[in-house]
Structures are given as structure tokens and as C-alpha cells.
Amino acid sequence: MKRIVIVGILVLAGLLVFFFMNKKDKEEAPTNTTVEAKNELPNISIVKSDGSKQNLQDVTGNTALIFFQPDCDHCQREATEISNHLQSFSNYQLFFISTDDFSAMNKFAADYQLANKTNVIFAQTTVSEIMDNLGHISAPSLYIFRDKKLIKHLNGEKGIDEILTYI
């Protein structure tokens, strides 16, 4: 009985120390409100269809990253919906990114009326770039950013109404 009381007192004392230390840390937190926003864009190198290279962390403005595979039926349906509602994405750069070759991506872009659109970019990356920076994702996988801050990640095929709620 005496042992239980001693253990109880030690646990209570430990909790009190924890709560007081936690409160002290919060009180000492800096109040500087000019902290620079964190860049949450992934550190992924891409090659655009024109052959130029870019790192996604260097992208500015509103951005949507759509990771896809040209032969994926879920990706094809989502591309159809995005194409049909492209005007809703007018304030966004849409990066369609695949690990497939450019001939397949160019056919995909043409088939879904996404080729030669001013705000649509097709690019290639490697599986290791994706895995190292995003982990395992489904195709399609959509990431929406504003001012380099992640607004929403939609993994797998989503309806256009759900996508547009974050645009």
C-alpha cells in the first residue's frame, strides 16, 4: 500500500513539472510576427516538355501539382474534368508531372485538350524524386499551393467539385 502511494506521488510530481515546464516554454515563445512563410513545395527536380529544368520549390504563385500516369484511367477522368473546368484554374499554374516519357505525356495533353494552354505545364521526374520527397502516392495525386503553402493534398481520383473547393 505504501509503495502505491509513493508511486502515485511521483507520477503527480512528474505531471506537475511537465505542465509547468510546458507553460514556461509557451510564455517564452518569440512574438515576432514577421517570420518568413515556410516553403512547402516539394524539393523535386523536373524536366519540362521544352527540355528546361526546374525545381518545384522555385515555383511562385498559385500552383497545382498533378502527379499522373498517361495510361491511368483515373488520371484520364480527372484530366477530362480539369480540362472541362480549366477557366476555374485561371489563377493557377497546373503542373502535370509524370515519370513516363514525353511522347506519352504529349499524347495525353493533346487527348485531354491540355496542350498549349498558358497555365498548363507538362513535366517529367523520376520515381526516386517522388518517393524521396512525397513518399508513396496514388495516381492521380493533386497538391494545391498558395504562396508556397500547401492548401490541400488529394490522393487518388477526386471529383471536380471537391477539387474546386480548394481553388
PDB file of N, CA and C in Angstrom, residues 47-152:
ATOM      1  N   VAL A  47      11.849  18.082 -65.454  1.00  0.00           N
ATOM      2  CA  VAL A  47      12.241  18.492 -66.797  1.00  0.00           C
ATOM      3  C   VAL A  47      10.945  18.788 -67.529  1.00  0.00           C
ATOM      4  N   LYS A  48      10.811  20.021 -67.997  1.00  0.00           N
ATOM      5  CA  LYS A  48       9.597  20.408 -68.718  1.00  0.00           C
ATOM      6  C   LYS A  48       9.640  19.867 -70.145  1.00  0.00           C
ATOM      7  N   SER A  49       8.507  19.896 -70.804  1.00  0.00           N
ATOM      8  CA  SER A  49       8.428  19.354 -72.163  1.00  0.00           C
ATOM      9  C   SER A  49       9.301  20.116 -73.151  1.00  0.00           C
ATOM     10  N   ASP A  50       9.678  21.354 -72.829  1.00  0.00           N
ATOM     11  CA  ASP A  50      10.587  22.110 -73.706  1.00  0.00           C
ATOM     12  C   ASP A  50      12.056  21.801 -73.420  1.00  0.00           C
ATOM     13  N   GLY A  51      12.315  20.883 -72.476  1.00  0.00           N
ATOM     14  CA  GLY A  51      13.681  20.477 -72.151  1.00  0.00           C
ATOM     15  C   GLY A  51      14.311  21.251 -71.013  1.00  0.00           C
ATOM     16  N   SER A  52      13.686  22.323 -70.564  1.00  0.00           N
ATOM     17  CA  SER A  52      14.252  23.108 -69.468  1.00  0.00           C
ATOM     18  C   SER A  52      14.042  22.382 -68.132  1.00  0.00           C
ATOM     19  N   LYS A  53      14.968  22.639 -67.218  1.00  0.00           N
ATOM     20  CA  LYS A  53      14.911  22.008 -65.902  1.00  0.00           C
ATOM     21  C   LYS A  53      14.505  23.031 -64.859  1.00  0.00           C
ATOM     22  N   GLN A  54      13.826  22.544 -63.825  1.00  0.00           N
ATOM     23  CA  GLN A  54      13.361  23.416 -62.751  1.00  0.00           C
ATOM     24  C   GLN A  54      13.189  22.592 -61.486  1.00  0.00           C
ATOM     25  N   ASN A  55      13.318  23.251 -60.347  1.00  0.00           N
ATOM     26  CA  ASN A  55      12.993  22.624 -59.075  1.00  0.00           C
ATOM     27  C   ASN A  55      11.637  23.183 -58.656  1.00  0.00           C
ATOM     28  N   LEU A  56      10.748  22.326 -58.209  1.00  0.00           N
ATOM     29  CA  LEU A  56       9.401  22.785 -57.850  1.00  0.00           C
ATOM     30  C   LEU A  56       9.408  23.791 -56.709  1.00  0.00           C
ATOM     31  N   GLN A  57      10.435  23.769 -55.855  1.00  0.00           N
ATOM     32  CA  GLN A  57      10.497  24.749 -54.773  1.00  0.00           C
ATOM     33  C   GLN A  57      10.690  26.172 -55.294  1.00  0.00           C
ATOM     34  N   ASP A  58      11.113  26.315 -56.546  1.00  0.00           N
ATOM     35  CA  ASP A  58      11.325  27.636 -57.131  1.00  0.00           C
ATOM     36  C   ASP A  58      10.074  28.209 -57.788  1.00  0.00           C
ATOM     37  N   VAL A  59       9.001  27.441 -57.821  1.00  0.00           N
ATOM     38  CA  VAL A  59       7.759  27.884 -58.444  1.00  0.00           C
ATOM     39  C   VAL A  59       7.126  28.969 -57.575  1.00  0.00           C
ATOM     40  N   THR A  60       6.581  29.987 -58.210  1.00  0.00           N
ATOM     41  CA  THR A  60       5.910  31.063 -57.476  1.00  0.00           C
ATOM     42  C   THR A  60       4.436  31.120 -57.865  1.00  0.00           C
ATOM     43  N   GLY A  61       3.667  31.796 -57.044  1.00  0.00           N
ATOM     44  CA  GLY A  61       2.246  31.968 -57.325  1.00  0.00           C
ATOM     45  C   GLY A  61       1.425  30.754 -56.933  1.00  0.00           C
ATOM     46  N   ASN A  62       0.158  30.796 -57.293  1.00  0.00           N
ATOM     47  CA  ASN A  62      -0.750  29.677 -57.020  1.00  0.00           C
ATOM     48  C   ASN A  62      -0.387  28.521 -57.935  1.00  0.00           C
ATOM     49  N   THR A  63      -0.259  27.351 -57.348  1.00  0.00           N
ATOM     50  CA  THR A  63       0.257  26.201 -58.086  1.00  0.00           C
ATOM     51  C   THR A  63      -0.527  24.949 -57.734  1.00  0.00           C
ATOM     52  N   ALA A  64      -0.782  24.136 -58.742  1.00  0.00           N
ATOM     53  CA  ALA A  64      -1.341  22.803 -58.523  1.00  0.00           C
ATOM     54  C   ALA A  64      -0.405  21.800 -59.177  1.00  0.00           C
ATOM     55  N   LEU A  65       0.031  20.840 -58.406  1.00  0.00           N
ATOM     56  CA  LEU A  65       0.879  19.762 -58.913  1.00  0.00           C
ATOM     57  C   LEU A  65       0.010  18.530 -59.077  1.00  0.00           C
ATOM     58  N   ILE A  66      -0.069  18.018 -60.291  1.00  0.00           N
ATOM     59  CA  ILE A  66      -0.877  16.839 -60.572  1.00  0.00           C
ATOM     60  C   ILE A  66       0.078  15.727 -61.006  1.00  0.00           C
ATOM     61  N   PHE A  67       0.300  14.756 -60.133  1.00  0.00           N
ATOM     62  CA  PHE A  67       1.144  13.617 -60.459  1.00  0.00           C
ATOM     63  C   PHE A  67       0.238  12.568 -61.098  1.00  0.00           C
ATOM     64  N   PHE A  68       0.620  12.109 -62.297  1.00  0.00           N
ATOM     65  CA  PHE A  68      -0.261  11.242 -63.072  1.00  0.00           C
ATOM     66  C   PHE A  68       0.554  10.259 -63.902  1.00  0.00           C
ATOM     67  N   GLN A  69      -0.146   9.287 -64.449  1.00  0.00           N
ATOM     68  CA  GLN A  69       0.408   8.366 -65.438  1.00  0.00           C
ATOM     69  C   GLN A  69      -0.526   8.416 -66.646  1.00  0.00           C
ATOM     70  N   PRO A  70       0.012   8.617 -67.847  1.00  0.00           N
ATOM     71  CA  PRO A  70      -0.833   8.780 -69.037  1.00  0.00           C
ATOM     72  C   PRO A  70      -1.796   7.629 -69.300  1.00  0.00           C
ATOM     73  N   ASP A  71      -1.439   6.395 -68.930  1.00  0.00           N
ATOM     74  CA  ASP A  71      -2.323   5.261 -69.206  1.00  0.00           C
ATOM     75  C   ASP A  71      -3.273   4.932 -68.056  1.00  0.00           C
ATOM     76  N   CYS A  72      -3.310   5.768 -67.029  1.00  0.00           N
ATOM     77  CA  CYS A  72      -4.154   5.550 -65.851  1.00  0.00           C
ATOM     78  C   CYS A  72      -5.562   6.084 -66.123  1.00  0.00           C
ATOM     79  N   ASP A  73      -6.563   5.218 -66.023  1.00  0.00           N
ATOM     80  CA  ASP A  73      -7.935   5.659 -66.309  1.00  0.00           C
ATOM     81  C   ASP A  73      -8.437   6.681 -65.293  1.00  0.00           C
ATOM     82  N   HIS A  74      -8.000   6.595 -64.033  1.00  0.00           N
ATOM     83  CA  HIS A  74      -8.381   7.591 -63.027  1.00  0.00           C
ATOM     84  C   HIS A  74      -7.792   8.956 -63.398  1.00  0.00           C
ATOM     85  N   CYS A  75      -6.551   8.946 -63.848  1.00  0.00           N
ATOM     86  CA  CYS A  75      -5.877  10.183 -64.265  1.00  0.00           C
ATOM     87  C   CYS A  75      -6.574  10.778 -65.485  1.00  0.00           C
ATOM     88  N   GLN A  76      -6.999   9.930 -66.388  1.00  0.00           N
ATOM     89  CA  GLN A  76      -7.680  10.392 -67.597  1.00  0.00           C
ATOM     90  C   GLN A  76      -9.013  11.050 -67.262  1.00  0.00           C
ATOM     91  N   ARG A  77      -9.769  10.447 -66.356  1.00  0.00           N
ATOM     92  CA  ARG A  77     -11.052  11.044 -65.963  1.00  0.00           C
ATOM     93  C   ARG A  77     -10.831  12.380 -65.255  1.00  0.00           C
ATOM     94  N   GLU A  78      -9.842  12.430 -64.368  1.00  0.00           N
ATOM     95  CA  GLU A  78      -9.570  13.683 -63.659  1.00  0.00           C
ATOM     96  C   GLU A  78      -9.088  14.754 -64.637  1.00  0.00           C
ATOM     97  N   ALA A  79      -8.263  14.394 -65.609  1.00  0.00           N
ATOM     98  CA  ALA A  79      -7.794  15.346 -66.623  1.00  0.00           C
ATOM     99  C   ALA A  79      -8.960  15.877 -67.451  1.00  0.00           C
ATOM    100  N   THR A  80      -9.916  15.020 -67.769  1.00  0.00           N
ATOM    101  CA  THR A  80     -11.104  15.456 -68.505  1.00  0.00           C
ATOM    102  C   THR A  80     -11.855  16.515 -67.709  1.00  0.00           C
ATOM    103  N   GLU A  81     -12.044  16.256 -66.426  1.00  0.00           N
ATOM    104  CA  GLU A  81     -12.757  17.210 -65.572  1.00  0.00           C
ATOM    105  C   GLU A  81     -11.992  18.527 -65.436  1.00  0.00           C
ATOM    106  N   ILE A  82     -10.692  18.443 -65.252  1.00  0.00           N
ATOM    107  CA  ILE A  82      -9.890  19.669 -65.146  1.00  0.00           C
ATOM    108  C   ILE A  82      -9.963  20.440 -66.450  1.00  0.00           C
ATOM    109  N   SER A  83      -9.827  19.750 -67.570  1.00  0.00           N
ATOM    110  CA  SER A  83      -9.907  20.404 -68.879  1.00  0.00           C
ATOM    111  C   SER A  83     -11.259  21.076 -69.089  1.00  0.00           C
ATOM    112  N   ASN A  84     -12.337  20.403 -68.694  1.00  0.00           N
ATOM    113  CA  ASN A  84     -13.686  20.966 -68.844  1.00  0.00           C
ATOM    114  C   ASN A  84     -13.917  22.180 -67.946  1.00  0.00           C
ATOM    115  N   HIS A  85     -13.111  22.330 -66.903  1.00  0.00           N
ATOM    116  CA  HIS A  85     -13.254  23.435 -65.958  1.00  0.00           C
ATOM    117  C   HIS A  85     -11.967  24.269 -65.886  1.00  0.00           C
ATOM    118  N   LEU A  86     -11.227  24.305 -66.977  1.00  0.00           N
ATOM    119  CA  LEU A  86      -9.928  24.979 -66.987  1.00  0.00           C
ATOM    120  C   LEU A  86     -10.035  26.452 -66.607  1.00  0.00           C
ATOM    121  N   GLN A  87     -11.137  27.088 -66.938  1.00  0.00           N
ATOM    122  CA  GLN A  87     -11.331  28.503 -66.577  1.00  0.00           C
ATOM    123  C   GLN A  87     -11.284  28.695 -65.056  1.00  0.00           C
ATOM    124  N   SER A  88     -11.731  27.715 -64.303  1.00  0.00           N
ATOM    125  CA  SER A  88     -11.706  27.801 -62.831  1.00  0.00           C
ATOM    126  C   SER A  88     -10.279  27.787 -62.286  1.00  0.00           C
ATOM    127  N   PHE A  89      -9.341  27.334 -63.095  1.00  0.00           N
ATOM    128  CA  PHE A  89      -7.931  27.257 -62.690  1.00  0.00           C
ATOM    129  C   PHE A  89      -7.110  28.406 -63.277  1.00  0.00           C
ATOM    130  N   SER A  90      -7.766  29.451 -63.753  1.00  0.00           N
ATOM    131  CA  SER A  90      -7.050  30.524 -64.461  1.00  0.00           C
ATOM    132  C   SER A  90      -6.022  31.236 -63.590  1.00  0.00           C
ATOM    133  N   ASN A  91      -6.168  31.220 -62.279  1.00  0.00           N
ATOM    134  CA  ASN A  91      -5.204  31.862 -61.380  1.00  0.00           C
ATOM    135  C   ASN A  91      -4.149  30.887 -60.875  1.00  0.00           C
ATOM    136  N   TYR A  92      -4.060  29.721 -61.486  1.00  0.00           N
ATOM    137  CA  TYR A  92      -3.131  28.683 -61.062  1.00  0.00           C
ATOM    138  C   TYR A  92      -2.247  28.239 -62.210  1.00  0.00           C
ATOM    139  N   GLN A  93      -1.020  27.866 -61.868  1.00  0.00           N
ATOM    140  CA  GLN A  93      -0.162  27.122 -62.780  1.00  0.00           C
ATOM    141  C   GLN A  93      -0.432  25.653 -62.490  1.00  0.00           C
ATOM    142  N   LEU A  94      -0.763  24.898 -63.506  1.00  0.00           N
ATOM    143  CA  LEU A  94      -1.022  23.473 -63.342  1.00  0.00           C
ATOM    144  C   LEU A  94       0.164  22.696 -63.897  1.00  0.00           C
ATOM    145  N   PHE A  95       0.858  21.990 -63.025  1.00  0.00           N
ATOM    146  CA  PHE A  95       1.981  21.154 -63.428  1.00  0.00           C
ATOM    147  C   PHE A  95       1.507  19.717 -63.466  1.00  0.00           C
ATOM    148  N   PHE A  96       1.400  19.143 -64.657  1.00  0.00           N
ATOM    149  CA  PHE A  96       1.103  17.733 -64.820  1.00  0.00           C
ATOM    150  C   PHE A  96       2.449  17.016 -64.867  1.00  0.00           C
ATOM    151  N   ILE A  97       2.735  16.216 -63.852  1.00  0.00           N
ATOM    152  CA  ILE A  97       4.057  15.613 -63.688  1.00  0.00           C
ATOM    153  C   ILE A  97       3.934  14.096 -63.727  1.00  0.00           C
ATOM    154  N   SER A  98       4.797  13.485 -64.542  1.00  0.00           N
ATOM    155  CA  SER A  98       4.769  12.037 -64.693  1.00  0.00           C
ATOM    156  C   SER A  98       6.189  11.488 -64.746  1.00  0.00           C
ATOM    157  N   THR A  99       6.310  10.199 -64.515  1.00  0.00           N
ATOM    158  CA  THR A  99       7.587   9.518 -64.679  1.00  0.00           C
ATOM    159  C   THR A  99       7.663   8.878 -66.063  1.00  0.00           C
ATOM    160  N   ASP A 100       6.602   8.988 -66.827  1.00  0.00           N
ATOM    161  CA  ASP A 100       6.538   8.404 -68.163  1.00  0.00           C
ATOM    162  C   ASP A 100       7.322   9.267 -69.157  1.00  0.00           C
ATOM    163  N   ASP A 101       7.454   8.769 -70.394  1.00  0.00           N
ATOM    164  CA  ASP A 101       8.205   9.529 -71.404  1.00  0.00           C
ATOM    165  C   ASP A 101       7.339  10.643 -72.001  1.00  0.00           C
ATOM    166  N   PHE A 102       8.012  11.594 -72.657  1.00  0.00           N
ATOM    167  CA  PHE A 102       7.305  12.760 -73.184  1.00  0.00           C
ATOM    168  C   PHE A 102       6.350  12.427 -74.321  1.00  0.00           C
ATOM    169  N   SER A 103       6.619  11.398 -75.090  1.00  0.00           N
ATOM    170  CA  SER A 103       5.692  11.061 -76.174  1.00  0.00           C
ATOM    171  C   SER A 103       4.327  10.677 -75.593  1.00  0.00           C
ATOM    172  N   ALA A 104       4.318   9.907 -74.523  1.00  0.00           N
ATOM    173  CA  ALA A 104       3.050   9.537 -73.875  1.00  0.00           C
ATOM    174  C   ALA A 104       2.396  10.749 -73.220  1.00  0.00           C
ATOM    175  N   MET A 105       3.211  11.619 -72.595  1.00  0.00           N
ATOM    176  CA  MET A 105       2.647  12.826 -71.968  1.00  0.00           C
ATOM    177  C   MET A 105       2.072  13.771 -73.014  1.00  0.00           C
ATOM    178  N   ASN A 106       2.758  13.946 -74.135  1.00  0.00           N
ATOM    179  CA  ASN A 106       2.270  14.842 -75.187  1.00  0.00           C
ATOM    180  C   ASN A 106       0.955  14.333 -75.772  1.00  0.00           C
ATOM    181  N   LYS A 107       0.839  13.021 -75.945  1.00  0.00           N
ATOM    182  CA  LYS A 107      -0.426  12.442 -76.429  1.00  0.00           C
ATOM    183  C   LYS A 107      -1.537  12.684 -75.408  1.00  0.00           C
ATOM    184  N   PHE A 108      -1.226  12.479 -74.122  1.00  0.00           N
ATOM    185  CA  PHE A 108      -2.180  12.731 -73.043  1.00  0.00           C
ATOM    186  C   PHE A 108      -2.632  14.195 -73.081  1.00  0.00           C
ATOM    187  N   ALA A 109      -1.688  15.119 -73.204  1.00  0.00           N
ATOM    188  CA  ALA A 109      -2.007  16.554 -73.245  1.00  0.00           C
ATOM    189  C   ALA A 109      -2.930  16.871 -74.415  1.00  0.00           C
ATOM    190  N   ALA A 110      -2.652  16.288 -75.574  1.00  0.00           N
ATOM    191  CA  ALA A 110      -3.492  16.531 -76.749  1.00  0.00           C
ATOM    192  C   ALA A 110      -4.867  15.890 -76.583  1.00  0.00           C
ATOM    193  N   ASP A 111      -4.903  14.648 -76.113  1.00  0.00           N
ATOM    194  CA  ASP A 111      -6.174  13.927 -75.957  1.00  0.00           C
ATOM    195  C   ASP A 111      -7.129  14.638 -75.006  1.00  0.00           C
ATOM    196  N   TYR A 112      -6.613  15.305 -73.992  1.00  0.00           N
ATOM    197  CA  TYR A 112      -7.469  15.935 -72.975  1.00  0.00           C
ATOM    198  C   TYR A 112      -7.462  17.466 -73.079  1.00  0.00           C
ATOM    199  N   GLN A 113      -7.142  17.956 -74.259  1.00  0.00           N
ATOM    200  CA  GLN A 113      -7.169  19.389 -74.577  1.00  0.00           C
ATOM    201  C   GLN A 113      -6.414  20.237 -73.546  1.00  0.00           C
ATOM    202  N   LEU A 114      -5.250  19.759 -73.122  1.00  0.00           N
ATOM    203  CA  LEU A 114      -4.428  20.477 -72.160  1.00  0.00           C
ATOM    204  C   LEU A 114      -3.121  20.981 -72.784  1.00  0.00           C
ATOM    205  N   ALA A 115      -2.900  20.618 -74.040  1.00  0.00           N
ATOM    206  CA  ALA A 115      -1.677  21.051 -74.724  1.00  0.00           C
ATOM    207  C   ALA A 115      -1.780  22.528 -75.093  1.00  0.00           C
ATOM    208  N   ASN A 116      -0.658  23.209 -75.016  1.00  0.00           N
ATOM    209  CA  ASN A 116      -0.544  24.617 -75.434  1.00  0.00           C
ATOM    210  C   ASN A 116      -1.454  25.568 -74.664  1.00  0.00           C
ATOM    211  N   LYS A 117      -1.755  25.249 -73.432  1.00  0.00           N
ATOM    212  CA  LYS A 117      -2.503  26.152 -72.558  1.00  0.00           C
ATOM    213  C   LYS A 117      -1.479  26.946 -71.752  1.00  0.00           C
ATOM    214  N   THR A 118      -1.709  28.238 -71.585  1.00  0.00           N
ATOM    215  CA  THR A 118      -0.702  29.104 -70.958  1.00  0.00           C
ATOM    216  C   THR A 118      -0.404  28.735 -69.508  1.00  0.00           C
ATOM    217  N   ASN A 119      -1.365  28.187 -68.813  1.00  0.00           N
ATOM    218  CA  ASN A 119      -1.142  27.877 -67.395  1.00  0.00           C
ATOM    219  C   ASN A 119      -0.957  26.380 -67.120  1.00  0.00           C
ATOM    220  N   VAL A 120      -0.761  25.582 -68.182  1.00  0.00           N
ATOM    221  CA  VAL A 120      -0.587  24.138 -68.028  1.00  0.00           C
ATOM    222  C   VAL A 120       0.813  23.750 -68.505  1.00  0.00           C
ATOM    223  N   ILE A 121       1.543  23.071 -67.621  1.00  0.00           N
ATOM    224  CA  ILE A 121       2.918  22.653 -67.909  1.00  0.00           C
ATOM    225  C   ILE A 121       3.006  21.147 -67.708  1.00  0.00           C
ATOM    226  N   PHE A 122       3.559  20.463 -68.702  1.00  0.00           N
ATOM    227  CA  PHE A 122       3.811  19.037 -68.574  1.00  0.00           C
ATOM    228  C   PHE A 122       5.286  18.837 -68.296  1.00  0.00           C
ATOM    229  N   ALA A 123       5.575  17.980 -67.313  1.00  0.00           N
ATOM    230  CA  ALA A 123       6.960  17.781 -66.900  1.00  0.00           C
ATOM    231  C   ALA A 123       7.182  16.340 -66.474  1.00  0.00           C
ATOM    232  N   GLN A 124       8.455  15.969 -66.505  1.00  0.00           N
ATOM    233  CA  GLN A 124       8.868  14.620 -66.150  1.00  0.00           C
ATOM    234  C   GLN A 124       9.764  14.668 -64.918  1.00  0.00           C
ATOM    235  N   THR A 125       9.645  13.652 -64.082  1.00  0.00           N
ATOM    236  CA  THR A 125      10.539  13.470 -62.937  1.00  0.00           C
ATOM    237  C   THR A 125      10.794  11.984 -62.770  1.00  0.00           C
ATOM    238  N   THR A 126      11.511  11.636 -61.737  1.00  0.00           N
ATOM    239  CA  THR A 126      11.820  10.225 -61.509  1.00  0.00           C
ATOM    240  C   THR A 126      11.011   9.699 -60.323  1.00  0.00           C
ATOM    241  N   VAL A 127      10.873   8.395 -60.277  1.00  0.00           N
ATOM    242  CA  VAL A 127      10.185   7.751 -59.157  1.00  0.00           C
ATOM    243  C   VAL A 127      10.915   8.076 -57.860  1.00  0.00           C
ATOM    244  N   SER A 128      12.246   8.061 -57.888  1.00  0.00           N
ATOM    245  CA  SER A 128      13.006   8.326 -56.655  1.00  0.00           C
ATOM    246  C   SER A 128      12.790   9.757 -56.164  1.00  0.00           C
ATOM    247  N   GLU A 129      12.662  10.727 -57.070  1.00  0.00           N
ATOM    248  CA  GLU A 129      12.370  12.106 -56.655  1.00  0.00           C
ATOM    249  C   GLU A 129      11.035  12.162 -55.908  1.00  0.00           C
ATOM    250  N   ILE A 130      10.048  11.484 -56.439  1.00  0.00           N
ATOM    251  CA  ILE A 130       8.719  11.472 -55.811  1.00  0.00           C
ATOM    252  C   ILE A 130       8.776  10.760 -54.462  1.00  0.00           C
ATOM    253  N   MET A 131       9.369   9.573 -54.440  1.00  0.00           N
ATOM    254  CA  MET A 131       9.427   8.788 -53.195  1.00  0.00           C
ATOM    255  C   MET A 131      10.229   9.508 -52.111  1.00  0.00           C
ATOM    256  N   ASP A 132      11.342  10.132 -52.492  1.00  0.00           N
ATOM    257  CA  ASP A 132      12.189  10.826 -51.519  1.00  0.00           C
ATOM    258  C   ASP A 132      11.516  12.057 -50.926  1.00  0.00           C
ATOM    259  N   ASN A 133      10.612  12.683 -51.685  1.00  0.00           N
ATOM    260  CA  ASN A 133      10.013  13.936 -51.240  1.00  0.00           C
ATOM    261  C   ASN A 133       8.554  13.830 -50.810  1.00  0.00           C
ATOM    262  N   LEU A 134       7.829  12.880 -51.372  1.00  0.00           N
ATOM    263  CA  LEU A 134       6.401  12.774 -51.067  1.00  0.00           C
ATOM    264  C   LEU A 134       6.013  11.416 -50.490  1.00  0.00           C
ATOM    265  N   GLY A 135       6.881  10.446 -50.641  1.00  0.00           N
ATOM    266  CA  GLY A 135       6.534   9.106 -50.209  1.00  0.00           C
ATOM    267  C   GLY A 135       5.643   8.434 -51.240  1.00  0.00           C
ATOM    268  N   HIS A 136       4.957   7.395 -50.817  1.00  0.00           N
ATOM    269  CA  HIS A 136       4.073   6.662 -51.721  1.00  0.00           C
ATOM    270  C   HIS A 136       2.795   7.467 -51.942  1.00  0.00           C
ATOM    271  N   ILE A 137       2.491   7.732 -53.206  1.00  0.00           N
ATOM    272  CA  ILE A 137       1.251   8.432 -53.553  1.00  0.00           C
ATOM    273  C   ILE A 137       0.521   7.642 -54.632  1.00  0.00           C
ATOM    274  N   SER A 138      -0.764   7.863 -54.723  1.00  0.00           N
ATOM    275  CA  SER A 138      -1.569   7.232 -55.769  1.00  0.00           C
ATOM    276  C   SER A 138      -1.554   8.102 -57.013  1.00  0.00           C
ATOM    277  N   ALA A 139      -1.967   7.511 -58.118  1.00  0.00           N
ATOM    278  CA  ALA A 139      -2.143   8.280 -59.344  1.00  0.00           C
ATOM    279  C   ALA A 139      -3.640   8.329 -59.636  1.00  0.00           C
ATOM    280  N   PRO A 140      -4.184   9.518 -59.839  1.00  0.00           N
ATOM    281  CA  PRO A 140      -3.525  10.821 -59.747  1.00  0.00           C
ATOM    282  C   PRO A 140      -3.398  11.270 -58.292  1.00  0.00           C
ATOM    283  N   SER A 141      -2.507  12.196 -58.097  1.00  0.00           N
ATOM    284  CA  SER A 141      -2.329  12.816 -56.792  1.00  0.00           C
ATOM    285  C   SER A 141      -2.169  14.310 -57.019  1.00  0.00           C
ATOM    286  N   LEU A 142      -2.997  15.099 -56.374  1.00  0.00           N
ATOM    287  CA  LEU A 142      -3.054  16.538 -56.614  1.00  0.00           C
ATOM    288  C   LEU A 142      -2.667  17.299 -55.356  1.00  0.00           C
ATOM    289  N   TYR A 143      -1.748  18.240 -55.514  1.00  0.00           N
ATOM    290  CA  TYR A 143      -1.310  19.106 -54.422  1.00  0.00           C
ATOM    291  C   TYR A 143      -1.619  20.542 -54.818  1.00  0.00           C
ATOM    292  N   ILE A 144      -2.330  21.261 -53.961  1.00  0.00           N
ATOM    293  CA  ILE A 144      -2.717  22.651 -54.247  1.00  0.00           C
ATOM    294  C   ILE A 144      -1.969  23.567 -53.287  1.00  0.00           C
ATOM    295  N   PHE A 145      -1.277  24.576 -53.849  1.00  0.00           N
ATOM    296  CA  PHE A 145      -0.465  25.518 -53.075  1.00  0.00           C
ATOM    297  C   PHE A 145      -0.888  26.948 -53.359  1.00  0.00           C
ATOM    298  N   ARG A 146      -0.870  27.765 -52.323  1.00  0.00           N
ATOM    299  CA  ARG A 146      -0.999  29.228 -52.446  1.00  0.00           C
ATOM    300  C   ARG A 146       0.166  29.826 -51.691  1.00  0.00           C
ATOM    301  N   ASP A 147       0.903  30.710 -52.343  1.00  0.00           N
ATOM    302  CA  ASP A 147       2.072  31.351 -51.721  1.00  0.00           C
ATOM    303  C   ASP A 147       3.001  30.315 -51.090  1.00  0.00           C
ATOM    304  N   LYS A 148       3.241  29.227 -51.825  1.00  0.00           N
ATOM    305  CA  LYS A 148       4.156  28.153 -51.415  1.00  0.00           C
ATOM    306  C   LYS A 148       3.679  27.376 -50.191  1.00  0.00           C
ATOM    307  N   LYS A 149       2.445  27.599 -49.754  1.00  0.00           N
ATOM    308  CA  LYS A 149       1.864  26.878 -48.615  1.00  0.00           C
ATOM    309  C   LYS A 149       0.898  25.829 -49.158  1.00  0.00           C
ATOM    310  N   LEU A 150       1.030  24.617 -48.649  1.00  0.00           N
ATOM    311  CA  LEU A 150       0.136  23.552 -49.062  1.00  0.00           C
ATOM    312  C   LEU A 150      -1.268  23.825 -48.527  1.00  0.00           C
ATOM    313  N   ILE A 151      -2.214  23.890 -49.429  1.00  0.00           N
ATOM    314  CA  ILE A 151      -3.623  24.083 -49.061  1.00  0.00           C
ATOM    315  C   ILE A 151      -4.303  22.723 -48.896  1.00  0.00           C
ATOM    316  N   LYS A 152      -4.042  21.826 -49.865  1.00  0.00           N
ATOM    317  CA  LYS A 152      -4.696  20.522 -49.801  1.00  0.00           C
ATOM    318  C   LYS A 152      -3.949  19.509 -50.662  1.00  0.00           C
TER     319      LYS A 152
END
